[in-house]
Amino acid sequence: METTIAVIGGGYTGLAAAVALAQNGYPVVLAAQENDAAWRGASEAEIQRLKSFQQQAAGHPSIDILPQASLTEAAGIPGDFTLTFLSEGSSVEKKAGAVVVATDLSAAPLMNRYGLTPSSSVVSLSEMEALLASENGKKEIGDKKKTVAFLMGFAQEGNPLLMQRVLESVQNIVGMEGCTAYVYVNNLKVAEDGLERQYKQGRDNGAIYFKLQAAPAISENNGELRVTFYDPVIRNDIELSPDMLVVEENLIADQQNASLAEILRIDMGPAGFLQKENVHRLPVNTNREGIFVVGGSRDVQNTSKSLADVDNMLLRVKQLIGGGTKTVTTKAVVDREKCTICLTCYRCCPHGAIYWDDKAVISPAACQGCGICASECPMDAIQLYDFTDGEMTARIKEAAAVPAKPNAPKIIAFCCQNSAFEAGTAAQLFRYDLPAGLQIIKIPCAGKVDINYILNALVEGADGVIVMACHTGNCKSESGNTYAKWRINDAYRKLEQIGIPKDRLEFATLAANMASDFARIVIDMESRIRQK
Ligand code: SF4
Ligand code: SF4
C-alpha cells in the first residue's frame, strides 16, 4: 500500500488532518486553496491552534503542500490512487494510498431574506467577525461605544455552530467598555459543549436577548436603524435603535464538493455535503474504501467535532494502510474467460471496487462483498466467495427440503445480513410465534438476490418467498435495496406470466432492531398462503 495520504483542503480541518497524519509517520500531499486558510468565528484559542497547525504543516518535512490546487482526475483503488491536481496553473500527478477530503464550510449572507441591503451599519456575521479580529475594527466599535444587534434564526432554523459564532462576537462586544449587544433570536441553539455557559456569561456581562416568534421589523433612514417588535408581556411594540445590525448567514458546503464527488466517485448527500445520511457511513466513511471525509466536508460542525473526525480518520487510515502492507481477503472474482468488458459491473459497483486489466478486475481492498455486480453481470462472470451461485442453489434446495409441520406453508426469506437477518435472528431469540415452515437464508446484501433464486425457491417447493432489505437510504451498499426492488418487480411480471399469484412474493425493508416487524411480515405471508 502506498503510505502517502492526500489531504484535500487547507483550512482548519485539512491542516489538522495533515499534521496528525504526518506526526503518525504518513507522508502527506496537502492540496490547499487560498480561500480555505481561515476559520470563521473561531475563538481566540482556535485561532491560535489554526496558526499552530499552519506553522507545523509549513515546516514539516513530510508534508508536501500544493498551493492553489484543485483535483482534476482520480483513478485507482485503496492503497494505490493516482491523483492529478491543477496547482498554480500546472498539472501535478501524485500517488496516494488514501484520500482525505477536508473542505471547510462556506458562509452565504442572508441579507435578502430580511429585505436588508449591506451598508456600514448592516453587516454579515463574517464581516462583524472580521471587524472584531482587527485592531482597527475593534477600535471603530469600542471608541464609538456602539450598540450592536444580532439577528438570528428567523430566515432559517439556526444551529449550534452559528449560535457559537454569535455568542463569540457578543462576548467580544460586551467586553468592550460602554458597548452593548442585543440578540434577536428565534430559538437559542445551545446544544453543544460550553454554549449554555457562554450564553449565560454574555447575559451576565450585559448582553440582552429577545426571543421572538418572528423577525422584528427593520428600517434604516439616513444610516439610523430602527428595530421594532411586539412584546407580549407589556403588550406593546418596542423600538430600539442599534448602531449596527449583524445579519445571520447560512453555512453551506464548499463549492468544490460537487466536482470532488464526481471525480472521486463518492456519494453526495443533502445540501452538497459529501456524506449521505446512511448509518453505515458514520463517522468519516464514504461509499468508497480509502476515501474519507472529515469536518465541514461532510456536515455543518464545529471545530471540536472536526478534530474528532480527524482522530477517527487517523484510525481508519491506520486500519487500511497500516505500515504499508495489508493482507486482504478476496470476496469476489471475475472469470476472465467469461468477461466481455460490458462495463455493467463498473457502473453498478457502489464502492468503486472495479478496475481494468484487459478485463474487469475486482480490488479486494475496495470490495465490500455485496454481490450486486455478481447478480447484474450478464455473462455470470462474477462469483462471490461464500455466496457463489452453486452455493446459493444448494442453500435454497436445502431450505425448501426442510420438513415443515403438516399443512404448514413453506416460506423462504432472503435476508440481508446487515438488517433483516439480524431482525430475524432476534425474532427467533425472542421466541416470536414464527411460521413453522419459515427458513431464513442469509445474503450479504439484498442486491445479491438474483431473480433465479426467487424462481428456484418456488420450483423447489416454497409456497412463499420474501426478500428483506435495508430501509431506503440505509443500504450499506447504497443501492443494493434498489436493485433488489427492481428484480422483485421483474419477478412479479414473470410470475404473472406463469400463473403464480403475485402475493407469493414479497419485498420488505427492515432495520436490524425490527424483530417484531420481521415476525409480522412472515406471519402475514403465512396467513395469506393459508387463505388460498
Ligand atoms: S459485468 Fe461481467 S461481463 Fe461485464 S465487465 Fe463486468 S465482469 Fe465483465
Ligand atoms: S461485490 Fe459489491 S463491492 Fe465488490 S465489486 Fe461487486 S459490487 Fe463492488
XYZ file of C-alpha atoms in Angstrom, residues 256-433:
178
model
C -15.647 22.234 -4.750
C -17.658 19.376 -3.220
C -19.754 18.649 -6.301
C -16.715 18.244 -8.561
C -14.851 16.272 -5.883
C -17.815 13.891 -5.598
C -17.790 13.360 -9.342
C -14.037 12.927 -9.705
C -13.646 10.678 -6.658
C -16.915 8.824 -7.380
C -18.233 9.361 -3.884
C -21.834 9.998 -2.998
C -23.002 13.485 -2.250
C -25.609 13.877 0.471
C -28.113 16.624 1.146
C -27.104 20.268 0.617
C -23.856 19.403 -1.133
C -22.109 17.684 1.770
C -20.032 14.616 0.942
C -21.796 12.083 3.100
C -25.225 10.589 2.857
C -27.428 10.109 5.883
C -26.653 6.401 5.986
C -25.838 4.781 9.340
C -23.128 2.717 7.667
C -21.204 5.825 6.597
C -20.526 7.183 10.047
C -18.324 8.777 11.116
C -15.862 9.543 8.291
C -16.513 6.813 5.730
C -17.751 7.256 2.205
C -19.140 4.660 -0.173
C -15.530 4.086 -1.306
C -12.939 2.460 0.895
C -9.817 4.613 1.189
C -11.651 7.902 0.641
C -12.589 9.644 3.862
C -14.476 12.859 4.585
C -13.838 14.996 7.649
C -15.150 18.211 9.200
C -17.200 20.615 7.123
C -16.867 18.471 4.015
C -19.433 16.066 5.446
C -21.659 18.206 7.644
C -22.109 21.513 9.456
C -19.948 21.032 12.503
C -17.753 22.974 14.855
C -14.008 22.707 15.239
C -14.055 20.238 18.127
C -16.217 17.841 16.117
C -13.966 18.363 13.109
C -10.962 17.435 15.236
C -12.816 14.328 16.437
C -13.274 13.482 12.739
C -9.518 13.837 12.253
C -8.926 11.318 15.064
C -11.421 8.921 13.503
C -9.856 9.358 10.086
C -6.424 8.581 11.519
C -7.749 5.331 12.970
C -9.286 4.379 9.627
C -6.059 5.199 7.752
C -4.047 3.072 10.184
C -6.560 0.260 9.765
C -6.397 0.468 5.977
C -2.790 1.359 5.220
C -1.030 0.365 8.440
C 2.676 0.400 7.809
C 2.225 -0.113 4.063
C 1.390 -3.814 3.888
C -2.076 -5.236 4.117
C -3.432 -8.760 3.938
C -6.740 -8.721 2.143
C -9.375 -11.378 1.679
C -10.777 -11.804 -1.792
C -14.540 -11.512 -1.674
C -15.451 -11.591 -5.345
C -13.678 -12.704 -8.518
C -14.182 -12.237 -12.234
C -13.884 -15.191 -14.606
C -11.718 -13.549 -17.261
C -12.806 -16.097 -19.871
C -16.427 -15.079 -19.498
C -15.957 -11.302 -19.156
C -16.954 -9.403 -22.297
C -15.957 -5.987 -20.882
C -19.540 -4.753 -20.968
C -18.847 -2.267 -18.096
C -22.011 -3.250 -16.219
C -20.110 -4.178 -13.062
C -18.043 -0.980 -13.210
C -21.209 1.092 -13.410
C -23.176 -0.745 -10.729
C -20.473 -1.275 -8.081
C -21.367 1.257 -5.380
C -17.906 1.043 -3.838
C -15.769 1.823 -6.896
C -14.035 -1.537 -6.479
C -13.748 -2.493 -10.152
C -10.892 -1.530 -12.427
C -9.484 -2.808 -15.705
C -6.595 -5.023 -16.657
C -7.776 -6.046 -20.139
C -10.811 -7.464 -18.368
C -12.714 -6.398 -15.266
C -10.760 -6.866 -12.031
C -12.111 -6.534 -8.501
C -9.907 -4.849 -5.903
C -10.014 -6.962 -2.735
C -9.136 -3.888 -0.663
C -12.105 -1.934 -2.011
C -14.688 -4.672 -2.477
C -17.310 -4.856 0.268
C -18.652 -8.213 -0.901
C -22.187 -7.000 -1.558
C -22.649 -9.126 -4.670
C -24.550 -6.537 -6.705
C -22.086 -6.940 -9.585
C -22.429 -10.737 -9.492
C -26.184 -10.536 -9.897
C -26.016 -7.837 -12.574
C -23.263 -9.339 -14.766
C -25.000 -10.508 -17.953
C -22.313 -13.181 -18.500
C -22.468 -14.622 -14.963
C -18.750 -13.943 -14.910
C -18.579 -12.807 -11.262
C -18.795 -15.069 -8.269
C -18.888 -14.030 -4.645
C -16.980 -16.240 -2.242
C -19.320 -17.864 0.311
C -22.266 -16.924 -1.881
C -21.453 -18.454 -5.276
C -24.401 -19.326 -7.483
C -23.718 -23.022 -6.813
C -23.728 -22.483 -3.043
C -26.871 -20.383 -3.182
C -28.681 -23.001 -5.267
C -27.697 -25.686 -2.734
C -28.864 -23.495 0.192
C -32.223 -22.863 -1.450
C -32.677 -26.569 -2.153
C -31.748 -27.431 1.402
C -34.097 -24.800 2.876
C -37.018 -25.967 0.735
C -36.357 -29.583 1.716
C -36.566 -28.988 5.494
C -39.716 -30.835 6.527
C -42.345 -28.493 7.936
C -45.317 -29.497 10.095
C -48.201 -30.902 8.072
C -50.062 -28.130 6.263
C -47.505 -25.512 7.345
C -46.670 -23.345 4.308
C -43.003 -23.239 3.399
C -41.679 -19.706 3.346
C -38.151 -18.822 2.288
C -36.929 -15.404 3.428
C -33.781 -13.998 1.791
C -32.475 -11.633 4.452
C -29.749 -9.018 4.152
C -27.090 -9.726 6.751
C -26.901 -6.054 7.724
C -30.538 -5.672 8.698
C -33.269 -8.279 8.195
C -31.078 -11.251 9.106
C -30.356 -9.616 12.478
C -34.057 -8.813 12.904
C -34.981 -12.426 12.043
C -32.386 -13.841 14.435
C -33.713 -11.578 17.193
C -37.303 -12.641 16.411
C -36.241 -16.264 16.858
C -34.360 -15.500 20.091
C -37.316 -13.542 21.472
C -39.455 -16.590 20.661
C -41.967 -14.839 18.456
C -44.534 -17.286 17.157
